[in-house]
Short mmCIF file of C-alpha atoms and ligand atoms in Angstrom, two decimals:
data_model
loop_
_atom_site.label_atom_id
_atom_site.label_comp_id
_atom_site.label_asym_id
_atom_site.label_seq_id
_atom_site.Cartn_x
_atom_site.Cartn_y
_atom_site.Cartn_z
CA UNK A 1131 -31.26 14.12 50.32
CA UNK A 1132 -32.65 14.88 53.56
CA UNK A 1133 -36.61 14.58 52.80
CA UNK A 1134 -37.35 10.89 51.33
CA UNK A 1135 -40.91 9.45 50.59
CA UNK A 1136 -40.93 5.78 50.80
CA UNK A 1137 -44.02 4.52 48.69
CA UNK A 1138 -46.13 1.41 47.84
CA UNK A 1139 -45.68 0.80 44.31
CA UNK A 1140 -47.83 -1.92 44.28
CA UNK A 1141 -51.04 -3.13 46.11
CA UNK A 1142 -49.62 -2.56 49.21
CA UNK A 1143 -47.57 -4.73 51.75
CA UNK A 1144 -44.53 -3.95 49.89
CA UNK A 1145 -42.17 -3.87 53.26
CA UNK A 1146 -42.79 -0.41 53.23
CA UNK A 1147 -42.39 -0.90 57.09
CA UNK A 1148 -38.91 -3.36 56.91
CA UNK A 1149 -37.34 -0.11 54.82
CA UNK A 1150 -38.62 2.67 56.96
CA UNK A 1151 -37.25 1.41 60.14
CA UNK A 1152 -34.15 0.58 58.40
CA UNK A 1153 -33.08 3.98 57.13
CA UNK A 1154 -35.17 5.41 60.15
CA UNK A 1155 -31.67 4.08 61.90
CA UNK A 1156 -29.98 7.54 60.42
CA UNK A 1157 -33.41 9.94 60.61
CA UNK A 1158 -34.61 12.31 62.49
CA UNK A 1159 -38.05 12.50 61.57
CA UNK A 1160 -40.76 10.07 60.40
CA UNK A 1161 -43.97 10.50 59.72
CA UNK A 1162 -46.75 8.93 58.83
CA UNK A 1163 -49.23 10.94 56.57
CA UNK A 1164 -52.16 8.81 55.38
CA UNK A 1165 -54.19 6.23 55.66
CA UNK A 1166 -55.39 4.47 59.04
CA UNK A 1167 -54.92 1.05 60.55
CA UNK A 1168 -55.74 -0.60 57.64
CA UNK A 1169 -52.04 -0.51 57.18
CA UNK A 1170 -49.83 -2.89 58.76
CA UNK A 1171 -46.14 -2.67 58.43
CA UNK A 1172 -43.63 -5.53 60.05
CA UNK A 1173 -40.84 -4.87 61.57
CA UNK A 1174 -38.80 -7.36 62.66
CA UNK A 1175 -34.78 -6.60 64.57
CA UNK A 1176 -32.61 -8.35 67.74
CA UNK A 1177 -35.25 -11.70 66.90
CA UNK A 1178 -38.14 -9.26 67.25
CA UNK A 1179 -40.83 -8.48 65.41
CA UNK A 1180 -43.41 -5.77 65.50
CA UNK A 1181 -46.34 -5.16 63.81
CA UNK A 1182 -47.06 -1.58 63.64
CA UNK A 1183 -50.75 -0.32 61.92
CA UNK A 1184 -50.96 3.54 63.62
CA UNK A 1185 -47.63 4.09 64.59
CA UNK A 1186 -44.61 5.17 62.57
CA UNK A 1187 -41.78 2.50 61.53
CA UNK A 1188 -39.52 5.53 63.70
CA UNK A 1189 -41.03 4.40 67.24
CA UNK A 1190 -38.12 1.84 67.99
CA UNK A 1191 -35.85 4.68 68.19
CA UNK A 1192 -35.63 7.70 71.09
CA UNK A 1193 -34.18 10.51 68.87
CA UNK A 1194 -37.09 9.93 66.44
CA UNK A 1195 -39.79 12.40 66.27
CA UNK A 1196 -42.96 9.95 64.78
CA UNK A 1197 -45.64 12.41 63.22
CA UNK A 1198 -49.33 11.23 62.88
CA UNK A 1199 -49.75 13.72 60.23
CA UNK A 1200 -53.52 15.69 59.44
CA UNK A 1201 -54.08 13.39 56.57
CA UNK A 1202 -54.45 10.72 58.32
CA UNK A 1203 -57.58 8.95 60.21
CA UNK A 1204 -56.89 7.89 63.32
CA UNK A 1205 -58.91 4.96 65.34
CA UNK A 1206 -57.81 6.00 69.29
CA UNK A 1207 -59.11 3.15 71.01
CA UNK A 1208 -56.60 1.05 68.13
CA UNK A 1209 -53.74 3.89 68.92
CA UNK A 1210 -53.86 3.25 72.22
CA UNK A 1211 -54.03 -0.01 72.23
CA UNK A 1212 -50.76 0.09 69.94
CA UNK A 1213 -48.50 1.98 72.35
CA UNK A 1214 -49.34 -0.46 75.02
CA UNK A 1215 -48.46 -3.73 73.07
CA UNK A 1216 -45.44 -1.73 72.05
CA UNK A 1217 -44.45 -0.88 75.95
CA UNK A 1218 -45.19 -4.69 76.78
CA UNK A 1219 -42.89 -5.55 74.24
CA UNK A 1220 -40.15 -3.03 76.04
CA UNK A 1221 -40.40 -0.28 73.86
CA UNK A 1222 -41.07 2.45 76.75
CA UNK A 1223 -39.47 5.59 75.35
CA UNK A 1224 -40.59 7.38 72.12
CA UNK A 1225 -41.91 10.50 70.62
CA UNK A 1226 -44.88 10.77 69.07
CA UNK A 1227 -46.79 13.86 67.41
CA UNK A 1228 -50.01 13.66 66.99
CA UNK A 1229 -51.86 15.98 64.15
CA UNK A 1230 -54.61 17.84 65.54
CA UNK A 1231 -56.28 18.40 62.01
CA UNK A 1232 -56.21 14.78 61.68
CA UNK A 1233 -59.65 13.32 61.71
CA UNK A 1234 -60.99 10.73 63.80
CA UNK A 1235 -62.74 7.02 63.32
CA UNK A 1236 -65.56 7.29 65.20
CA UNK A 1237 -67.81 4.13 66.22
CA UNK A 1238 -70.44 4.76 63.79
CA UNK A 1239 -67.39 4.44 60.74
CA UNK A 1240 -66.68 1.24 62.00
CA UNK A 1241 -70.11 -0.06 61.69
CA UNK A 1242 -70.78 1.55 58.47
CA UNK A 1243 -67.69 0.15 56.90
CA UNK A 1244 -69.62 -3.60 57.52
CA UNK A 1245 -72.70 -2.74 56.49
CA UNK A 1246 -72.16 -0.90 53.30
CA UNK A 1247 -69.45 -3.88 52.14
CA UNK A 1248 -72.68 -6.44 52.73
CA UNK A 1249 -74.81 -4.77 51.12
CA UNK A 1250 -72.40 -4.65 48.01
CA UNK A 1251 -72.31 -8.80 48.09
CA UNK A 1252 -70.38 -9.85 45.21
CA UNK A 1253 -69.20 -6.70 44.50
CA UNK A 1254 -67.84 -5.93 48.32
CA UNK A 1255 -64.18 -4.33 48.00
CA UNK A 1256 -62.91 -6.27 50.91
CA UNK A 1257 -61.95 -3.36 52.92
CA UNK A 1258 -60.06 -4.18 56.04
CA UNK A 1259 -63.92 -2.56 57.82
CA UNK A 1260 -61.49 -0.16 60.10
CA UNK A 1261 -64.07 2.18 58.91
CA UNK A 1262 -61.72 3.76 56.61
CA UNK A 1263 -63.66 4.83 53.79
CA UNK A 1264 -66.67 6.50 55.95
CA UNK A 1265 -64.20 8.52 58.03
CA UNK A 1266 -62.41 9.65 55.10
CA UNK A 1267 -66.10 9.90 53.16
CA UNK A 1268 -67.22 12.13 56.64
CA UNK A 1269 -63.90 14.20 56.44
CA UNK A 1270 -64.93 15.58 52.46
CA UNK A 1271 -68.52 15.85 52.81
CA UNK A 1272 -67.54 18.30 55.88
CA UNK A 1273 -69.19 15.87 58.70
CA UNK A 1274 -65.67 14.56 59.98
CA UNK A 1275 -64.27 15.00 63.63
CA UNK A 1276 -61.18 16.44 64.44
CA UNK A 1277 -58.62 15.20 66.99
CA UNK A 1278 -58.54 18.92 68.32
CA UNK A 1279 -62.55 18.23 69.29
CA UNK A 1280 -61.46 15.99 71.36
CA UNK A 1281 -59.71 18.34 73.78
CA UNK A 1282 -62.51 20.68 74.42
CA UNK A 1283 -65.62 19.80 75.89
CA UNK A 1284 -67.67 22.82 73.70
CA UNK A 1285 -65.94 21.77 70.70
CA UNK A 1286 -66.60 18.11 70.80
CA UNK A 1287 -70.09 18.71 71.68
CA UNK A 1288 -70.80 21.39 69.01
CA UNK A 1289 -69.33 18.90 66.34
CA UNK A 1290 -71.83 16.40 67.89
CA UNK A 1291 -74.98 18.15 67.73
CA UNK A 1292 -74.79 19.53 63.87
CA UNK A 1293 -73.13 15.79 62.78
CA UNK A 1294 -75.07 13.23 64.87
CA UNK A 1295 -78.27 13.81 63.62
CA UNK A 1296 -77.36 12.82 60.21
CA UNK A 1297 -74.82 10.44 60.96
CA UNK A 1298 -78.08 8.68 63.11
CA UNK A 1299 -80.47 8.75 60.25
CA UNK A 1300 -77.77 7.28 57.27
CA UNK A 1301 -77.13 4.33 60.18
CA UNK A 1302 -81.05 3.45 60.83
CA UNK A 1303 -81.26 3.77 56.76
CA UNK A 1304 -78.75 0.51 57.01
CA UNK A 1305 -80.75 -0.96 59.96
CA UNK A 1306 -78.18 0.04 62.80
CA UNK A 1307 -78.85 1.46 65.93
CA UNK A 1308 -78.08 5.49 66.22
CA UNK A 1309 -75.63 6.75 68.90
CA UNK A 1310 -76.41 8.50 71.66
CA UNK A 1311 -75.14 11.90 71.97
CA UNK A 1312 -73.56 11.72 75.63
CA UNK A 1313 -72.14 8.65 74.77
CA UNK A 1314 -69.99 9.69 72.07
CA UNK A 1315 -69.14 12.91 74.02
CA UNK A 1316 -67.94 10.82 76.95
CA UNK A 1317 -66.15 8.61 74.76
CA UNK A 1318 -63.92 11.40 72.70
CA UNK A 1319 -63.31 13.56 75.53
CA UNK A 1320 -61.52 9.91 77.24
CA UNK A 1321 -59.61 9.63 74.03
CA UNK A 1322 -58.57 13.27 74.32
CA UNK A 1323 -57.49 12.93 77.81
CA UNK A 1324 -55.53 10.10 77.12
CA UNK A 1325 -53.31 11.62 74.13
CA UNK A 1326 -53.81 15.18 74.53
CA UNK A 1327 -49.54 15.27 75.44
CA UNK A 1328 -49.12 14.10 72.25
CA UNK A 1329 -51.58 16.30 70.20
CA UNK A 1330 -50.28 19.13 68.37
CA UNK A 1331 -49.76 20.91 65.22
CA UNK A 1332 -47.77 18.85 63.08
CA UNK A 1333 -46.95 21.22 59.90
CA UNK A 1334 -45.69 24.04 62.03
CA UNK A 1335 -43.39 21.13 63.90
CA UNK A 1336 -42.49 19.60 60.76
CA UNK A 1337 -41.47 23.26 59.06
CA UNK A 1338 -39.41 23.92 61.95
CA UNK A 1339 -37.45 20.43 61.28
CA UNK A 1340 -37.12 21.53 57.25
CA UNK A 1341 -35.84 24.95 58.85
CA UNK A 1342 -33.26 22.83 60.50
CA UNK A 1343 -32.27 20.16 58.13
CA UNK A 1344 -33.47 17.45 59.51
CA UNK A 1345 -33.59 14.07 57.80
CA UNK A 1346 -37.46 13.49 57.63
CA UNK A 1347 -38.97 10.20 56.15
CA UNK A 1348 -42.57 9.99 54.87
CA UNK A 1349 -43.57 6.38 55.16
CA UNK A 1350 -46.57 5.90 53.01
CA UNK A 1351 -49.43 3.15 53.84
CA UNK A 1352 -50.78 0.95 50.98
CA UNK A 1353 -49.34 1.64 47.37
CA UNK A 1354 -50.12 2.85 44.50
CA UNK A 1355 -52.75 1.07 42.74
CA UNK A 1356 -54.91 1.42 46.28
CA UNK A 1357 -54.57 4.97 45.04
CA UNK A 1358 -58.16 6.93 45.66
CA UNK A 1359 -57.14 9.23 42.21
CA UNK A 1360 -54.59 6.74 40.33
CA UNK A 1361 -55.60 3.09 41.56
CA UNK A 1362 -57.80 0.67 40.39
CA UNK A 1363 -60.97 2.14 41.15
CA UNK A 1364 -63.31 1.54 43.22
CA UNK A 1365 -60.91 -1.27 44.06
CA UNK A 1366 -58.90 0.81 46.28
CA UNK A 1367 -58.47 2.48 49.63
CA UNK A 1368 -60.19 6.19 50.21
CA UNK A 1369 -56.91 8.76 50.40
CA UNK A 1370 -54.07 8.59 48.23
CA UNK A 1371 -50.49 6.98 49.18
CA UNK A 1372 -48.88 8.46 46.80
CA UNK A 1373 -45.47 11.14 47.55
CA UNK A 1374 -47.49 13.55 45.10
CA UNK A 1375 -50.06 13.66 48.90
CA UNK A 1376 -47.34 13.86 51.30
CA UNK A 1377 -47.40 17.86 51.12
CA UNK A 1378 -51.31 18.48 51.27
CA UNK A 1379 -51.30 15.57 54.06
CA UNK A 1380 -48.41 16.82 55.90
CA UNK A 1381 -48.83 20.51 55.89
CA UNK A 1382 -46.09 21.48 54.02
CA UNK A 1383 -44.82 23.19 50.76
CA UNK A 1384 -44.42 20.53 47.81
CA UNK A 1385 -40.97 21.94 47.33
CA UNK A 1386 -39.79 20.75 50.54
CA UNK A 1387 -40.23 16.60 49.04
CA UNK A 1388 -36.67 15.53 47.66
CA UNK A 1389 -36.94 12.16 46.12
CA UNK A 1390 -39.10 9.47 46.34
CA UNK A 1391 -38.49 5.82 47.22
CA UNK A 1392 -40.55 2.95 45.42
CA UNK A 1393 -41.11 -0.08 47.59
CA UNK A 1394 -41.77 -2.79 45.74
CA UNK A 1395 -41.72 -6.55 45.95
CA UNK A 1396 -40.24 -9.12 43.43
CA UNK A 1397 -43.75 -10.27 42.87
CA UNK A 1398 -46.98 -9.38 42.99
CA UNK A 1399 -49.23 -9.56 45.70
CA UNK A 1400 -52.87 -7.92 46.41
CA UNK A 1401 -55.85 -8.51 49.71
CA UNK A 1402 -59.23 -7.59 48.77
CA UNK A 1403 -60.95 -7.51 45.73
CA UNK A 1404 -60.01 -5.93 42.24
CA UNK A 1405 -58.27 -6.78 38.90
CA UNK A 1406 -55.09 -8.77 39.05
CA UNK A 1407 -53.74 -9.74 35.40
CA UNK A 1408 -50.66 -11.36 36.86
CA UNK A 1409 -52.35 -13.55 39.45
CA UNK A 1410 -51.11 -17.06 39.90
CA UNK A 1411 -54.45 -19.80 40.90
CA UNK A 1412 -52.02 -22.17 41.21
CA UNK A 1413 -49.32 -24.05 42.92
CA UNK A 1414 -46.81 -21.79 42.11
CA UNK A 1415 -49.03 -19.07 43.67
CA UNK A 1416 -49.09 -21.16 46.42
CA UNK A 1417 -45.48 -21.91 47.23
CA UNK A 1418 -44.71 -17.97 46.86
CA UNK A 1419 -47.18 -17.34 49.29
CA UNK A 1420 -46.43 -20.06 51.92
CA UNK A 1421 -42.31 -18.92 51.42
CA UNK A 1422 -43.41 -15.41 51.92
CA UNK A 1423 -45.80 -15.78 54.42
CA UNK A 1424 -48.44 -13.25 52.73
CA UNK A 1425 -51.16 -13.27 54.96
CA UNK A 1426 -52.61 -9.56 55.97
CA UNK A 1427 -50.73 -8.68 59.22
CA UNK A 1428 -54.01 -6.27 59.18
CA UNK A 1429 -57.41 -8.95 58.77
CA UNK A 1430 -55.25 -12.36 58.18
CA UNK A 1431 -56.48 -12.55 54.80
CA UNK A 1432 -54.33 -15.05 52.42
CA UNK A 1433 -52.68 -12.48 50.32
CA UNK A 1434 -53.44 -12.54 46.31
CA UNK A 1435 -50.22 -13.66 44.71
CA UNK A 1436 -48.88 -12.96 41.01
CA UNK A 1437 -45.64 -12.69 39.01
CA UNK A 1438 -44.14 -9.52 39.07
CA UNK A 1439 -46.46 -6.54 36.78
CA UNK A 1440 -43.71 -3.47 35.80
CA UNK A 1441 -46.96 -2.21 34.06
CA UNK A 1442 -48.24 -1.24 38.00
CA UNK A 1443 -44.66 -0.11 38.79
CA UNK A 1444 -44.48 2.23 36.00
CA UNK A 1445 -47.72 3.55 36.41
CA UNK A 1446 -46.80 4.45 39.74
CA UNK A 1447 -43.75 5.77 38.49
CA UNK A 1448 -45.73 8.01 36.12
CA UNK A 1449 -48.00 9.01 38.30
CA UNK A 1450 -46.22 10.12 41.18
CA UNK A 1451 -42.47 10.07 40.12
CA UNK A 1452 -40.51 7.45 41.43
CA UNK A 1453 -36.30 8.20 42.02
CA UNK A 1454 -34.89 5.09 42.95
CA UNK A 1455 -36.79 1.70 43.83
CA UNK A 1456 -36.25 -0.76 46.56
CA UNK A 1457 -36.81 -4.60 45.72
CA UNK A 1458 -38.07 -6.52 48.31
CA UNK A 1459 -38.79 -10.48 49.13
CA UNK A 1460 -36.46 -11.12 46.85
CA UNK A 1461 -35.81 -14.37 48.97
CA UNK A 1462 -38.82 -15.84 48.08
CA UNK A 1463 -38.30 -16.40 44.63
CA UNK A 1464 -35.37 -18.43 44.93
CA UNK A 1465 -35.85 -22.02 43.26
CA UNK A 1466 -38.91 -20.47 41.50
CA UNK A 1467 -40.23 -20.05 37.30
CA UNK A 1468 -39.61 -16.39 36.90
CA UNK A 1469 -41.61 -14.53 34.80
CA UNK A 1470 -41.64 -10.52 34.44
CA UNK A 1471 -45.24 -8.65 32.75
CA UNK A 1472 -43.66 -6.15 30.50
CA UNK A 1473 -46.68 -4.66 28.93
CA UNK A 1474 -50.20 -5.70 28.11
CA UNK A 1475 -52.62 -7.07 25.64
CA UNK A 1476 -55.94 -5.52 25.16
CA UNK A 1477 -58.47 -6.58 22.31
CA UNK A 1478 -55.79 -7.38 19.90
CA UNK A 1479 -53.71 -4.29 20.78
CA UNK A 1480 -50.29 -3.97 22.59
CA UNK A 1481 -50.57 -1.18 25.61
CA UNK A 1482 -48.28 0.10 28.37
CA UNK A 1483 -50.75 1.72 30.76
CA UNK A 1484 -53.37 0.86 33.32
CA UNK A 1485 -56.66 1.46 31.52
CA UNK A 1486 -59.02 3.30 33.52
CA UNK A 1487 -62.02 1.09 33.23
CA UNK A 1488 -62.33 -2.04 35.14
CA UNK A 1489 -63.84 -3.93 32.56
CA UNK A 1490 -60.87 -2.86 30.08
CA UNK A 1491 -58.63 -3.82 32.56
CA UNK A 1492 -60.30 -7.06 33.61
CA UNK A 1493 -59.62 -7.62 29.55
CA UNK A 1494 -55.86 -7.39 29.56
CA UNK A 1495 -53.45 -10.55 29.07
CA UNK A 1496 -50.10 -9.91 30.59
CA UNK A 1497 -47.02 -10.35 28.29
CA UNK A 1498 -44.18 -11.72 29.98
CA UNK A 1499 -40.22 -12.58 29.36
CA UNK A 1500 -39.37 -15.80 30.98
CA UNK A 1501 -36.02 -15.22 32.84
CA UNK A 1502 -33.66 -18.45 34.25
CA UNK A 1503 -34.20 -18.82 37.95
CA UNK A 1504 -31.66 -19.35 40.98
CA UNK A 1505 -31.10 -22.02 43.19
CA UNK A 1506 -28.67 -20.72 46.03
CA UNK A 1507 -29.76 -19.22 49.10
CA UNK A 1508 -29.57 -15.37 49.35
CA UNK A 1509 -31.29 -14.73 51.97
CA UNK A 1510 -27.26 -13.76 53.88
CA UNK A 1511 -25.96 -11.82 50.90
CA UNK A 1512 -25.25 -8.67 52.12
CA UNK A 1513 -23.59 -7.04 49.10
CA UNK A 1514 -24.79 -7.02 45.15
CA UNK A 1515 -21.49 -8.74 43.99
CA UNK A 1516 -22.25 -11.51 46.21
CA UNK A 1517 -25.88 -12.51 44.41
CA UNK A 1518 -25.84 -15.36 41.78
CA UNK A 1519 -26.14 -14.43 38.53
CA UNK A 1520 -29.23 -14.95 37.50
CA UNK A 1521 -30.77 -12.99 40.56
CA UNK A 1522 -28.50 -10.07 39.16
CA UNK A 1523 -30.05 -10.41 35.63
CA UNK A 1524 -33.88 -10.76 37.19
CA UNK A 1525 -32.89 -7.33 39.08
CA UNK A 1526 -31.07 -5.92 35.81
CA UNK A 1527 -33.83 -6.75 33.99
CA UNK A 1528 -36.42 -4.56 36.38
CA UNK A 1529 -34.14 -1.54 35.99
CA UNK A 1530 -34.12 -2.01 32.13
CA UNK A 1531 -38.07 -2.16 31.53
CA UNK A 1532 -38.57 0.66 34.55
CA UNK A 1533 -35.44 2.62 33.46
CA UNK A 1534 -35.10 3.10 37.37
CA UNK A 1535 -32.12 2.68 39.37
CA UNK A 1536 -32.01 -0.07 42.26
CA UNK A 1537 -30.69 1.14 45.37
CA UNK A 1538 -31.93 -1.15 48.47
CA UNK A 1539 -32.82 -5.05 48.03
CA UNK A 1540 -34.05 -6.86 51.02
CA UNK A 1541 -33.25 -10.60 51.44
CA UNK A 1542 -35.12 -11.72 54.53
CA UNK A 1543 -37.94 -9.72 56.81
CA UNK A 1544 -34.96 -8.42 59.56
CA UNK A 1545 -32.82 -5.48 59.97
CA UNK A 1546 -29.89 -7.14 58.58
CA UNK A 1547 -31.31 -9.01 55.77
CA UNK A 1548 -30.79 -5.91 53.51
CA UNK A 1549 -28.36 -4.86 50.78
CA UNK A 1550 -27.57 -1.60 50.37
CA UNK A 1551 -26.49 -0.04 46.42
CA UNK A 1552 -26.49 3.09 47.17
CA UNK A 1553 -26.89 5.40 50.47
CA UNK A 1554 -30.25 7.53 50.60
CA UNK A 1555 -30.34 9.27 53.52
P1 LIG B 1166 -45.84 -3.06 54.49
O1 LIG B 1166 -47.30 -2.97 54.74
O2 LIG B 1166 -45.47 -2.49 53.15
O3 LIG B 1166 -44.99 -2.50 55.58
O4 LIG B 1166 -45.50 -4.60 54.38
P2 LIG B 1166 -46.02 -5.77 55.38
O5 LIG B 1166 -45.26 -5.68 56.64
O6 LIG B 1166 -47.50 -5.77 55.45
O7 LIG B 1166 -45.65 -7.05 54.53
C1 LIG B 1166 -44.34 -7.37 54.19
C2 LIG B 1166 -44.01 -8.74 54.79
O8 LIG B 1166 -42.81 -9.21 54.23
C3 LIG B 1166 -43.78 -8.71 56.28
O9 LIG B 1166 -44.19 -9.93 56.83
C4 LIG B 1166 -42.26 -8.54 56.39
O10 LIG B 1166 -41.73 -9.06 57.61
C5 LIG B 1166 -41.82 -9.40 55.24
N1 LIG B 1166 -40.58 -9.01 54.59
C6 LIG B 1166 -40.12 -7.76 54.31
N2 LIG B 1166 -39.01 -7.83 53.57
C7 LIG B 1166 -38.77 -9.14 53.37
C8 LIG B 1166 -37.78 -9.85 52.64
O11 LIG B 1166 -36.91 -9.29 51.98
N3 LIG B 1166 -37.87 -11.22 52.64
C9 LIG B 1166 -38.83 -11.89 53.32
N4 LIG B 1166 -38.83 -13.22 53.25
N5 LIG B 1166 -39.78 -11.24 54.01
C10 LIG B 1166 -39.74 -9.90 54.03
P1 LIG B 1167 -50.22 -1.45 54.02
O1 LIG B 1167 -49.87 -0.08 54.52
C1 LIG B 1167 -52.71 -3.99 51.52
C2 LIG B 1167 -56.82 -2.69 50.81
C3 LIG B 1167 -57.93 -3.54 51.40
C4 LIG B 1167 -59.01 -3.32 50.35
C5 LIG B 1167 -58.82 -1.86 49.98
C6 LIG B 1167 -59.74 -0.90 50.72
O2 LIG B 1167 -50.03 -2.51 55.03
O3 LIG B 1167 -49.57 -1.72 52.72
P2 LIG B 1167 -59.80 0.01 53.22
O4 LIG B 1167 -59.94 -0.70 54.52
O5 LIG B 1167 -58.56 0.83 53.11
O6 LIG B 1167 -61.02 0.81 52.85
O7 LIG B 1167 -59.71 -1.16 52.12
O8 LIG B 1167 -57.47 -1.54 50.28
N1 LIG B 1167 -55.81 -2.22 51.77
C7 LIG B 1167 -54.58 -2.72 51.86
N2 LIG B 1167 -53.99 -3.75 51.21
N3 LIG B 1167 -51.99 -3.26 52.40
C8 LIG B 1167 -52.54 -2.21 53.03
O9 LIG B 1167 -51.82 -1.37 53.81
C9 LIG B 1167 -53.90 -1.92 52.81
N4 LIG B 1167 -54.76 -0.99 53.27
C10 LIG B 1167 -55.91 -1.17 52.62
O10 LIG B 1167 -57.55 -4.89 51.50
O11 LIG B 1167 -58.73 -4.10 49.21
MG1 LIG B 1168 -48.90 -4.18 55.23
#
């Protein structure tokens, strides 16, 4: 199974990170195909921990070739910055690819990011305003900017002159002050000096490593119901982090994707703004997200906390195609009322899908099964056997309503906090 996709099943935050590094251990490739740095993915090994937003969960490791892939946006000021908090922190020798179809974040994304989520008020998405949606928005409507622009002087400048103009008169429509020309050009062709080592094209290298065999992970940013086509829209991020993207974004044929890994936690959790039919307001809320520390490694935001919705994990499952899944944060429910959604009720009427309008799906009441909780502490288990019982049922019960096969639970944020059911890679 040498090609795995490791996808956000969820909202996002689903230790999409912990997992990549871990099987990144025994890869040869990882890459990185969507998304920006409103991602954040921990990492934490030898008492360490890393939070990584641009880079691949690969980095830590010499043999790994890390691939910024084209379908991602890339901030370079915020890449930069990233490699040299990873270098203070001793990590001095890596590989890293960098797309040069990928497009780039530009200053003006940044501020329009802010101004368009204020001028939304109440019904702001709570982006993570790393300018996100504009680049992606530029990028479609044909305005974008390439990282290969920023390697040649004519190129960058040509870009300039046909975008700028427009780019200048949708700011000043917002009441923000247009960008100068020769300042921008200055500014990319720095950026370009700085990684042009690293730029090149990514699909021909990553053919050439399918040619060869090569283990390649696709680590996927946010999750599935921050899906642009499949997620709760508008309540959602602007590309898709879905495995059914990882071809278009990566440059290569859809053939060459073998399975696909769900990452989910053993709750719920969500940042930003959206529908959330499992959400806890209350002190059990609370105590999951003080054990599990969600806060946004990305803004800080306190993270949105529910019981666990297999309605959003087999929607994702639908949607995308799902092999195995990994359970994650298991940990935190220890001592805990456990509660699983199953399906939903909407106006009277049992369903077992996402409905497509938000004010359907602000409707639905989640139906749960109650299951008994544990007391002992997991969080050193290292094999299945060893789990209490009850844990094993709460986990038996997830692959009975997803009719998906468990193959990785994670019992603590580090390397070694991780059981593994069966071998992926
Ligand atoms: P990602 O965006 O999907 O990579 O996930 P994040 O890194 O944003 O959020 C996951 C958080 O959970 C991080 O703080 C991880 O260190 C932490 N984490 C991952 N797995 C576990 C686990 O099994 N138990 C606990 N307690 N924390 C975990
Ligand atoms: P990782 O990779 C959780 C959310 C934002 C907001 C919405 C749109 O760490 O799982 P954007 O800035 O993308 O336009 O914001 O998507 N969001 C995430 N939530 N984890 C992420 O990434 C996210 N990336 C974006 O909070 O609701
Ligand atoms: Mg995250």
């Amino acid at each position: 199974m040498p090609r795995l996709v490791l996808q956000g099943s969820q909202w996002g935050d689903e230790g999409k990170g912990k997992i990549t590094d871990y099987l990144a251990q025994k890869a040869d490739v990882v890459v990185r195909f969507q998304g920006g740095n409103n991602a954040g993915h921990t990492i934490v090994f030898d008492n360490h921990k890393y939070a990584l937003k641009l880079l691949p969960s690969g980095i830590f490791s010499k043999h790994i070739k890390n691939v910024l892939a084209q379908g991602m946006v890339i901030n370079v000021e915020a890449l930069l910055n990233e490699i040299q908090t990873i270098k203070e922190q001793g990590i001095t020798s890596f590989q890293l690819y960098i797309s040069s179809r990928a497009h780039v974040i530009m200053p003006y994304h940044l501020d329009l990011d802010g101004a368009s989520e204020s001028l939304l008020g109440d019904n702001k998405i709570g982006t993570t305003k790393k300018g996100i949606g504009p680049c992606y928005t530029d990028k479609y409507a044909r305005f974008g900017i390439r990282i290969a622009d920023l390697l040649e002087k004519d190129a960058l400048k040509a870009r300039l002159e046909a975008i700028l103009p427009i780019k200048n008169k949708e700011l000043e429509s917002y009441g923000l002050k247009p960008y100068d020309l020769e300042y921008l050009l200055n500014l990319g062709l720095s950026w370009g000096d700085k990684i042009r080592d690293h730029v090149t094209d990514t699909s021909i290298l990553l053919t050439e490593e399918i040619k060869k065999d090569s283990k390649i992970l696709f680590e996927g940013a946010q999750g599935a119901m921050l899906c642009i086509e499949n997620g709760t829209y508008p309540y959602v991020t602007s590309s898709s982090p879905l495995a059914a993207s990882v071809s278009i974004n990566s440059g290569i044929a859809p053939k060459y994707v073998d399975k696909v890994l769900g990452i989910m936690k053993a709750y719920t959790t969500r940042v930003g703004e959206g529908p959330f039919p499992t959400e806890l307001n209350n002190s059990l809320g609370d105590a999951i997200r003080e054990k599990g520390h969600e806060y946004g490694t990305v803004t800080h935001r306190p993270r949105r906390v529910g019981y666990l919705d297999l309605v959003v994990i087999n929607h994702a499952k639908r949607v995308s195609g799902i092999d195995y899944l990994a359970i994650m944060l298991l940990d935190v429910l220890t001592g805990l009322d456990l509660k699983i959604c199953y399906a939903y009720e909407l106006d009277g009427k049992v369903i077992d899908y996402i409905p497509a309008t938000l004010t359907e799906y602000q409707r639905v009441k989640p139906l749960y099964v109650s299951l008994p909780s544990w007391n002992e502490d997991i969080s050193k288990v290292t094999c299945y056997q060893d789990l209490p019982d009850n844990c094993k049922a709460y986990l038996k019960k997830i692959e009975e309503l997803t009719s998906l096969k468990i193959s990785m639970i994670s019992v603590g944020p580090s390397r070694e906090n991780t059981i593994v059911i069966e071998d992926l890679l």
